[in-house]
Amino acid sequence: MVRVDEAHWVKIGAELSDGVTLLSSVLTDGVSDWATGVFPGDPEAFWIRATVAKGVNDGNGFCFISHTGEVCPSGFLPLPAGNVREKSVVEIYRTAPLFRSLRDPEALKGRCGVCEFRELCGGSRARAYATTGDYLAEDPSCVFQPEAS
């Protein structure tokens, strides 16, 4: 399925197996942004979630599967949590420590860890990893100063 909605998201979906759908969406309004998710169940629920105002979703509703089968939180956060040739993508997404820590706002460090918007935003885990080597570190490009810091 490929669709474009009023928010200019190109939506692409492919059935993987057992009702699990691999979904991708690309924002086409001139902003370089995209999202890919593995969603067991109704694909429409994914599109609703993908268009709700939410911060960076690396590993939180989204994942990236490389051409070699490595499952990463996103294409910009190249930390493999497993391989689809050895485990199902659903099992990797649900149980891998990397993905579980990315879905835990309490695990965030620095300003992101004390930010009152950490559950809504979460900061960029890819930028944190690229600059510090720690994907749970604070987002270095965020200019917001949390009240608790």
Coordinates of N, CA, C and O in Angstrom, one line a residue:
M1 N 0.8 -1.2 0.0 CA 0.0 0.0 0.0 C 0.9 1.2 0.0 O 1.9 1.3 0.7
V2 N 0.5 2.2 -0.8 CA 1.2 3.5 -0.8 C 0.2 4.6 -0.8 O -0.8 4.5 -1.6
R3 N 0.3 5.5 0.2 CA -0.7 6.6 0.3 C 0.0 7.9 0.6 O 1.0 7.9 1.2
V4 N -0.7 9.0 0.2 CA -0.2 10.3 0.6 C -1.4 11.0 1.3 O -2.5 11.0 0.8
D5 N -1.2 11.4 2.6 CA -2.3 12.1 3.2 C -2.1 13.6 3.3 O -1.2 14.1 2.7
E6 N -3.0 14.3 4.0 CA -3.0 15.7 4.0 C -1.8 16.3 4.7 O -1.4 17.4 4.4
A7 N -1.1 15.5 5.5 CA 0.2 16.0 6.1 C 1.4 15.7 5.2 O 2.5 15.8 5.6
H8 N 1.2 15.2 4.0 CA 2.2 14.9 3.0 C 3.1 13.8 3.4 O 4.3 13.8 3.2
W9 N 2.6 12.8 4.1 CA 3.3 11.6 4.4 C 3.1 10.6 3.3 O 1.9 10.2 3.0
V10 N 4.1 10.1 2.7 CA 4.0 8.9 1.8 C 4.1 7.7 2.7 O 5.0 7.5 3.4
K11 N 3.1 6.9 2.5 CA 3.0 5.7 3.4 C 3.1 4.4 2.6 O 2.5 4.2 1.6
I12 N 4.1 3.6 3.0 CA 4.3 2.3 2.3 C 4.3 1.2 3.3 O 4.8 1.3 4.4
G13 N 3.5 0.2 3.0 CA 3.4 -1.0 3.9 C 3.6 -2.3 3.2 O 3.3 -2.4 2.0
A14 N 4.2 -3.2 3.9 CA 4.4 -4.6 3.4 C 4.2 -5.6 4.5 O 4.7 -5.5 5.5
E15 N 3.3 -6.6 4.2 CA 3.1 -7.7 5.1 C 4.3 -8.5 5.2 O 4.9 -9.0 4.3
L16 N 4.8 -8.7 6.5 CA 6.0 -9.6 6.7 C 5.5 -11.0 6.9 O 5.8 -11.9 6.1
S17 N 4.8 -11.3 8.0 CA 4.3 -12.6 8.3 C 3.4 -12.5 9.5 O 3.6 -11.7 10.4
D18 N 2.5 -13.5 9.7 CA 1.7 -13.6 10.8 C 1.0 -12.3 11.3 O 1.0 -11.9 12.4
G19 N 0.6 -11.5 10.3 CA -0.1 -10.2 10.6 C 0.8 -9.1 11.1 O 0.4 -8.1 11.5
V20 N 2.1 -9.3 10.9 CA 3.1 -8.2 11.3 C 3.3 -7.5 10.0 O 3.7 -8.0 8.9
T21 N 3.2 -6.1 10.0 CA 3.4 -5.3 8.9 C 4.6 -4.4 9.0 O 4.7 -3.8 10.1
L22 N 5.4 -4.3 8.0 CA 6.5 -3.4 8.0 C 6.0 -2.1 7.4 O 5.6 -2.2 6.2
L23 N 6.0 -1.0 8.1 CA 5.5 0.2 7.5 C 6.6 1.3 7.5 O 7.4 1.4 8.3
S24 N 6.5 2.1 6.4 CA 7.4 3.2 6.3 C 6.7 4.4 5.9 O 5.7 4.3 5.2
S25 N 7.1 5.5 6.3 CA 6.5 6.8 5.9 C 7.6 7.8 5.7 O 8.6 7.8 6.4
V26 N 7.4 8.6 4.7 CA 8.4 9.6 4.3 C 7.7 11.0 4.2 O 6.7 11.1 3.5
L27 N 8.2 12.0 5.0 CA 7.6 13.3 4.9 C 8.1 13.9 3.6 O 9.3 14.0 3.4
T28 N 7.2 14.4 2.8 CA 7.5 14.9 1.5 C 7.3 16.4 1.3 O 7.2 16.9 0.2
D29 N 7.3 17.1 2.4 CA 7.0 18.6 2.3 C 8.3 19.4 2.3 O 8.3 20.5 2.6
G30 N 9.4 18.8 1.9 CA 10.7 19.5 1.8 C 11.5 19.3 3.1 O 12.7 19.7 3.1
V31 N 11.0 18.7 4.1 CA 11.7 18.4 5.3 C 12.2 17.0 5.2 O 11.5 16.1 4.9
S32 N 13.5 16.8 5.5 CA 14.1 15.5 5.5 C 13.7 14.7 6.7 O 14.4 14.9 7.8
D33 N 12.7 13.9 6.7 CA 12.3 13.1 7.8 C 11.6 11.8 7.3 O 11.0 11.8 6.3
W34 N 11.8 10.8 8.1 CA 11.1 9.5 7.7 C 11.0 8.6 8.9 O 11.6 8.9 9.9
A35 N 10.2 7.6 8.8 CA 10.0 6.7 9.9 C 9.7 5.3 9.4 O 9.0 5.2 8.3
T36 N 10.1 4.3 10.0 CA 9.8 2.9 9.7 C 9.4 2.2 10.9 O 10.1 2.4 12.0
G37 N 8.4 1.4 10.8 CA 8.0 0.7 12.0 C 7.5 -0.7 11.7 O 7.1 -1.0 10.6
V38 N 7.7 -1.5 12.7 CA 7.1 -2.9 12.6 C 5.9 -2.9 13.5 O 6.1 -2.6 14.7
F39 N 4.8 -3.2 13.0 CA 3.6 -3.1 13.8 C 2.7 -4.3 13.7 O 2.2 -4.6 12.6
P40 N 2.6 -5.1 14.8 CA 1.7 -6.2 14.8 C 0.3 -5.8 15.0 O 0.0 -5.1 16.0
G41 N -0.6 -6.0 14.0 CA -2.0 -5.6 14.2 C -2.4 -4.7 13.1 O -1.9 -4.7 12.0
D42 N -3.3 -3.8 13.4 CA -3.9 -2.9 12.5 C -3.0 -1.8 12.0 O -2.5 -1.0 12.8
P43 N -2.6 -1.8 10.7 CA -1.7 -0.8 10.2 C -2.2 0.7 10.4 O -1.4 1.6 10.6
E44 N -3.5 0.9 10.4 CA -4.0 2.2 10.6 C -3.6 2.8 11.9 O -3.4 4.0 12.1
A45 N -3.5 2.0 13.0 CA -3.0 2.5 14.3 C -1.6 3.0 14.2 O -1.3 4.0 14.9
F46 N -0.8 2.4 13.3 CA 0.6 2.9 13.2 C 0.5 4.3 12.5 O 1.2 5.2 13.0
W47 N -0.3 4.5 11.5 CA -0.3 5.8 10.9 C -0.8 6.9 11.8 O -0.3 8.0 11.8
I48 N -1.8 6.5 12.7 CA -2.2 7.5 13.6 C -1.1 7.9 14.6 O -0.8 9.0 14.9
R49 N -0.4 6.8 15.1 CA 0.8 7.1 16.0 C 1.9 7.9 15.3 O 2.5 8.7 15.8
A50 N 2.1 7.6 14.0 CA 3.2 8.2 13.3 C 3.0 9.7 13.1 O 3.9 10.5 12.9
T51 N 1.7 10.1 13.0 CA 1.4 11.5 12.7 C 1.1 12.3 14.0 O 0.9 13.5 13.9
V52 N 1.0 11.7 15.2 CA 0.8 12.4 16.4 C 2.1 13.1 16.8 O 3.2 12.6 16.6
A53 N 2.0 14.3 17.3 CA 3.2 15.1 17.6 C 4.0 14.3 18.7 O 3.6 14.1 19.8
K54 N 5.2 13.8 18.3 CA 6.0 13.1 19.2 C 7.5 13.4 18.8 O 7.7 13.7 17.6
G55 N 8.4 13.3 19.7 CA 9.8 13.6 19.4 C 10.4 12.5 18.6 O 9.7 11.8 17.9
V56 N 11.7 12.3 18.8 CA 12.4 11.3 18.1 C 12.0 9.9 18.6 O 11.8 9.7 19.8
N57 N 11.8 9.0 17.7 CA 11.2 7.7 18.0 C 12.2 6.5 17.8 O 11.8 5.4 17.6
D58 N 13.5 6.8 17.8 CA 14.4 5.7 17.6 C 14.1 4.5 18.6 O 14.2 4.7 19.8
G59 N 13.8 3.4 18.0 CA 13.5 2.2 18.9 C 12.2 2.2 19.6 O 12.0 1.3 20.4
N60 N 11.5 3.3 19.5 CA 10.2 3.4 20.2 C 9.1 3.5 19.2 O 8.5 4.5 18.9
G61 N 8.7 2.3 18.7 CA 7.7 2.2 17.6 C 8.3 2.1 16.2 O 7.5 1.9 15.3
F62 N 9.6 2.2 16.2 CA 10.2 2.2 14.9 C 11.5 1.4 15.0 O 12.1 1.3 16.0
C63 N 11.9 0.8 13.8 CA 13.2 0.2 13.8 C 13.7 0.2 12.3 O 12.9 0.5 11.4
F64 N 14.9 -0.1 12.1 CA 15.5 -0.2 10.8 C 16.1 -1.5 10.6 O 16.8 -2.0 11.5
I65 N 15.8 -2.1 9.5 CA 16.4 -3.5 9.1 C 17.3 -3.3 8.0 O 16.9 -2.8 6.9
S66 N 18.6 -3.6 8.2 CA 19.6 -3.4 7.1 C 19.5 -4.5 6.0 O 18.8 -5.5 6.2
H67 N 20.2 -4.3 5.0 CA 20.2 -5.3 3.9 C 20.8 -6.6 4.3 O 20.5 -7.6 3.7
T68 N 21.5 -6.6 5.4 CA 22.1 -7.9 5.9 C 21.2 -8.5 7.1 O 21.6 -9.5 7.6
G69 N 20.1 -7.8 7.4 CA 19.2 -8.3 8.4 C 19.4 -7.8 9.8 O 18.6 -8.2 10.7
E70 N 20.3 -6.9 10.0 CA 20.5 -6.3 11.3 C 19.4 -5.4 11.6 O 19.0 -4.5 10.8
V71 N 18.9 -5.5 12.8 CA 17.8 -4.6 13.3 C 18.4 -3.6 14.2 O 19.0 -3.8 15.2
C72 N 18.2 -2.3 13.8 CA 18.7 -1.1 14.6 C 17.6 -0.2 14.9 O 16.5 -0.3 14.3
P73 N 17.7 0.6 15.9 CA 16.6 1.5 16.3 C 16.3 2.5 15.2 O 15.1 2.9 15.1
S74 N 17.2 2.9 14.4 CA 16.9 3.7 13.2 C 18.1 3.7 12.3 O 19.2 3.1 12.6
G75 N 17.9 4.2 11.1 CA 19.1 4.3 10.1 C 20.2 5.2 10.6 O 21.3 5.1 10.2
F76 N 19.8 6.1 11.5 CA 20.8 7.1 12.0 C 21.4 6.6 13.3 O 22.3 7.3 13.8
L77 N 21.0 5.5 13.9 CA 21.5 5.0 15.1 C 21.9 3.5 14.8 O 21.2 2.6 15.1
P78 N 23.1 3.3 14.2 CA 23.5 2.0 13.7 C 24.0 1.1 14.8 O 25.2 0.6 14.7
L79 N 23.2 0.8 15.7 CA 23.6 -0.1 16.8 C 22.7 -1.4 16.6 O 21.5 -1.4 17.0
P80 N 23.2 -2.5 16.1 CA 22.4 -3.7 15.9 C 22.0 -4.3 17.2 O 22.8 -4.5 18.1
A81 N 20.7 -4.6 17.3 CA 20.2 -5.3 18.5 C 19.9 -6.8 18.2 O 19.6 -7.5 19.1
G82 N 20.1 -7.2 17.0 CA 19.9 -8.6 16.6 C 19.8 -8.7 15.1 O 19.9 -7.7 14.4
N83 N 19.5 -9.9 14.6 CA 19.4 -10.1 13.2 C 18.2 -10.9 12.9 O 17.9 -11.9 13.5
V84 N 17.4 -10.5 11.8 CA 16.2 -11.2 11.5 C 16.5 -12.6 10.9 O 15.6 -13.4 10.8
R85 N 17.7 -12.9 10.6 CA 18.1 -14.3 10.2 C 18.2 -15.2 11.4 O 18.2 -16.4 11.2
E86 N 18.3 -14.7 12.6 CA 18.4 -15.5 13.8 C 17.2 -15.4 14.7 O 16.9 -16.4 15.4
K87 N 16.5 -14.3 14.7 CA 15.3 -14.1 15.6 C 14.3 -13.3 14.8 O 14.7 -12.5 13.9
S88 N 13.1 -13.4 15.2 CA 12.0 -12.6 14.5 C 12.2 -11.1 14.9 O 12.7 -10.8 16.0
V89 N 11.9 -10.2 14.0 CA 12.0 -8.8 14.2 C 11.1 -8.4 15.4 O 11.5 -7.5 16.2
V90 N 10.0 -9.0 15.6 CA 9.1 -8.7 16.7 C 9.8 -9.0 18.1 O 9.8 -8.3 19.0
E91 N 10.5 -10.2 18.1 CA 11.2 -10.6 19.3 C 12.3 -9.7 19.6 O 12.6 -9.3 20.8
I92 N 13.1 -9.3 18.6 CA 14.2 -8.4 18.8 C 13.7 -7.0 19.3 O 14.2 -6.5 20.3
Y93 N 12.6 -6.5 18.7 CA 12.1 -5.2 19.1 C 11.6 -5.3 20.5 O 11.8 -4.3 21.3
R94 N 10.9 -6.3 20.9 CA 10.3 -6.4 22.2 C 11.3 -6.7 23.3 O 11.1 -6.3 24.5
T95 N 12.3 -7.5 23.1 CA 13.2 -8.1 24.2 C 14.6 -7.6 24.2 O 15.2 -7.7 25.2
A96 N 15.1 -7.1 23.1 CA 16.6 -6.6 23.1 C 16.8 -5.5 24.1 O 16.0 -4.5 24.1
P97 N 17.8 -5.6 24.9 CA 18.1 -4.6 25.9 C 18.2 -3.2 25.3 O 17.8 -2.2 25.9
L98 N 18.8 -3.1 24.1 CA 18.9 -1.8 23.4 C 17.6 -1.1 23.2 O 17.3 0.0 23.6
F99 N 16.6 -1.9 22.6 CA 15.3 -1.4 22.4 C 14.5 -1.1 23.7 O 13.9 0.0 23.8
R100 N 14.7 -1.9 24.7 CA 14.0 -1.7 25.9 C 14.5 -0.4 26.6 O 13.7 0.3 27.2
S101 N 15.8 -0.2 26.6 CA 16.3 1.0 27.2 C 15.9 2.3 26.5 O 15.7 3.3 27.1
L102 N 15.8 2.2 25.1 CA 15.3 3.4 24.4 C 13.8 3.7 24.7 O 13.4 4.8 24.5
R103 N 13.1 2.7 25.1 CA 11.7 3.0 25.4 C 11.5 3.4 26.9 O 10.4 3.6 27.3
D104 N 12.6 3.4 27.7 CA 12.5 3.8 29.1 C 13.0 5.2 29.3 O 14.2 5.4 29.3
P105 N 12.1 6.2 29.5 CA 12.5 7.6 29.6 C 13.4 7.8 30.9 O 14.2 8.7 31.0
E106 N 13.2 6.9 31.9 CA 14.0 6.9 33.1 C 15.5 6.6 32.9 O 16.3 7.0 33.7
A107 N 15.8 6.0 31.7 CA 17.2 5.6 31.4 C 18.0 6.8 30.8 O 19.2 6.7 30.7
L108 N 17.3 7.8 30.4 CA 18.0 9.0 29.7 C 18.9 9.7 30.7 O 18.6 9.7 31.9
K109 N 20.0 10.2 30.2 CA 21.0 10.9 31.1 C 21.0 12.4 30.8 O 20.5 12.8 29.8
G110 N 21.8 13.1 31.6 CA 22.0 14.5 31.3 C 20.7 15.3 31.4 O 19.7 15.0 32.1
R111 N 20.6 16.4 30.6 CA 19.4 17.2 30.6 C 18.2 16.4 30.1 O 17.1 16.7 30.7
C112 N 18.3 15.5 29.2 CA 17.2 14.7 28.7 C 16.6 13.9 29.9 O 15.4 13.7 30.0
G113 N 17.5 13.4 30.8 CA 17.0 12.6 31.9 C 16.2 13.3 32.9 O 15.4 12.7 33.6
V114 N 16.4 14.6 33.0 CA 15.6 15.4 34.0 C 14.6 16.3 33.3 O 13.8 17.0 34.0
C115 N 14.5 16.3 32.0 CA 13.6 17.2 31.3 C 12.1 16.8 31.5 O 11.8 15.6 31.5
E116 N 11.3 17.8 31.7 CA 9.9 17.5 31.9 C 9.2 17.0 30.6 O 8.1 16.5 30.7
F117 N 9.9 17.1 29.5 CA 9.3 16.7 28.2 C 9.9 15.4 27.7 O 9.7 15.0 26.6
R118 N 10.7 14.7 28.6 CA 11.4 13.5 28.1 C 10.5 12.4 27.6 O 10.9 11.7 26.7
E119 N 9.3 12.3 28.1 CA 8.4 11.2 27.6 C 7.8 11.6 26.3 O 7.4 10.8 25.4
L120 N 7.6 12.9 26.0 CA 7.0 13.4 24.8 C 8.1 13.5 23.7 O 7.9 13.1 22.6
C121 N 9.3 14.1 24.1 CA 10.3 14.3 23.1 C 11.4 13.2 23.1 O 11.6 12.5 22.1
G122 N 12.1 13.1 24.2 CA 13.1 12.0 24.3 C 14.5 12.4 23.7 O 15.4 11.7 23.9
G123 N 14.5 13.5 23.0 CA 15.8 13.9 22.4 C 16.2 13.0 21.3 O 15.7 11.9 21.1
S124 N 17.3 13.4 20.6 CA 17.8 12.5 19.5 C 18.8 11.6 20.1 O 19.9 12.0 20.5
R125 N 18.5 10.3 20.0 CA 19.4 9.3 20.5 C 20.6 9.1 19.5 O 21.7 8.8 19.9
A126 N 20.3 9.4 18.2 CA 21.3 9.3 17.2 C 22.4 10.4 17.4 O 23.6 10.1 17.3
R127 N 21.9 11.6 17.7 CA 22.9 12.7 17.9 C 23.7 12.5 19.2 O 24.9 12.8 19.2
A128 N 23.0 12.0 20.2 CA 23.7 11.7 21.5 C 24.8 10.7 21.2 O 25.9 10.9 21.7
Y129 N 24.5 9.7 20.5 CA 25.5 8.6 20.2 C 26.6 9.1 19.4 O 27.8 8.8 19.6
A130 N 26.3 9.9 18.4 CA 27.3 10.4 17.4 C 28.3 11.3 18.1 O 29.5 11.3 17.8
T131 N 27.8 12.1 19.1 CA 28.7 13.0 19.8 C 29.4 12.5 21.0 O 30.5 13.0 21.4
T132 N 28.7 11.6 21.7 CA 29.3 11.1 23.0 C 29.6 9.6 23.0 O 30.3 9.1 23.9
G133 N 29.1 8.8 22.1 CA 29.3 7.4 22.1 C 28.3 6.7 23.0 O 28.3 5.5 23.2
D134 N 27.4 7.5 23.6 CA 26.3 7.0 24.5 C 25.0 7.4 24.0 O 24.6 8.6 24.0
Y135 N 24.2 6.4 23.6 CA 22.9 6.7 23.0 C 21.9 7.2 24.0 O 20.8 7.8 23.6
L136 N 22.1 7.1 25.3 CA 21.2 7.6 26.3 C 21.7 8.9 26.9 O 21.0 9.5 27.7
A137 N 22.8 9.5 26.4 CA 23.2 10.8 26.8 C 22.3 11.9 26.3 O 21.4 11.6 25.5
E138 N 22.4 13.1 26.9 CA 21.5 14.2 26.4 C 21.8 14.5 25.0 O 22.9 14.3 24.4
D139 N 20.7 15.1 24.4 CA 20.8 15.5 23.0 C 21.6 16.8 22.9 O 21.2 17.8 23.4
P140 N 22.8 16.8 22.3 CA 23.7 17.9 22.3 C 23.1 19.1 21.5 O 23.5 20.3 21.7
S141 N 22.1 18.9 20.6 CA 21.6 20.0 19.8 C 20.4 20.6 20.4 O 19.9 21.6 19.9
C142 N 19.9 20.1 21.6 CA 18.7 20.7 22.2 C 19.1 22.0 23.0 O 20.0 22.0 23.8
V143 N 18.4 23.0 22.7 CA 18.6 24.3 23.4 C 17.8 24.5 24.7 O 18.0 25.4 25.4
F144 N 16.8 23.6 24.9 CA 15.9 23.7 26.0 C 16.7 23.4 27.3 O 17.4 22.5 27.4
Q145 N 16.4 24.2 28.3 CA 17.0 24.0 29.6 C 15.9 23.6 30.6 O 15.0 24.4 30.9
P146 N 15.9 22.3 31.0 CA 14.8 21.8 31.9 C 14.9 22.5 33.2 O 15.9 23.0 33.6
E147 N 13.7 22.6 33.8 CA 13.6 23.3 35.1 C 14.5 22.6 36.2 O 15.0 23.2 37.1
A148 N 14.6 21.2 36.1 CA 15.3 20.5 37.1 C 16.9 20.5 37.0 O 17.6 20.1 37.8
S149 N 17.4 21.1 35.8 CA 18.8 21.1 35.6 C 19.5 22.3 36.3 O 19.0 23.2 36.6

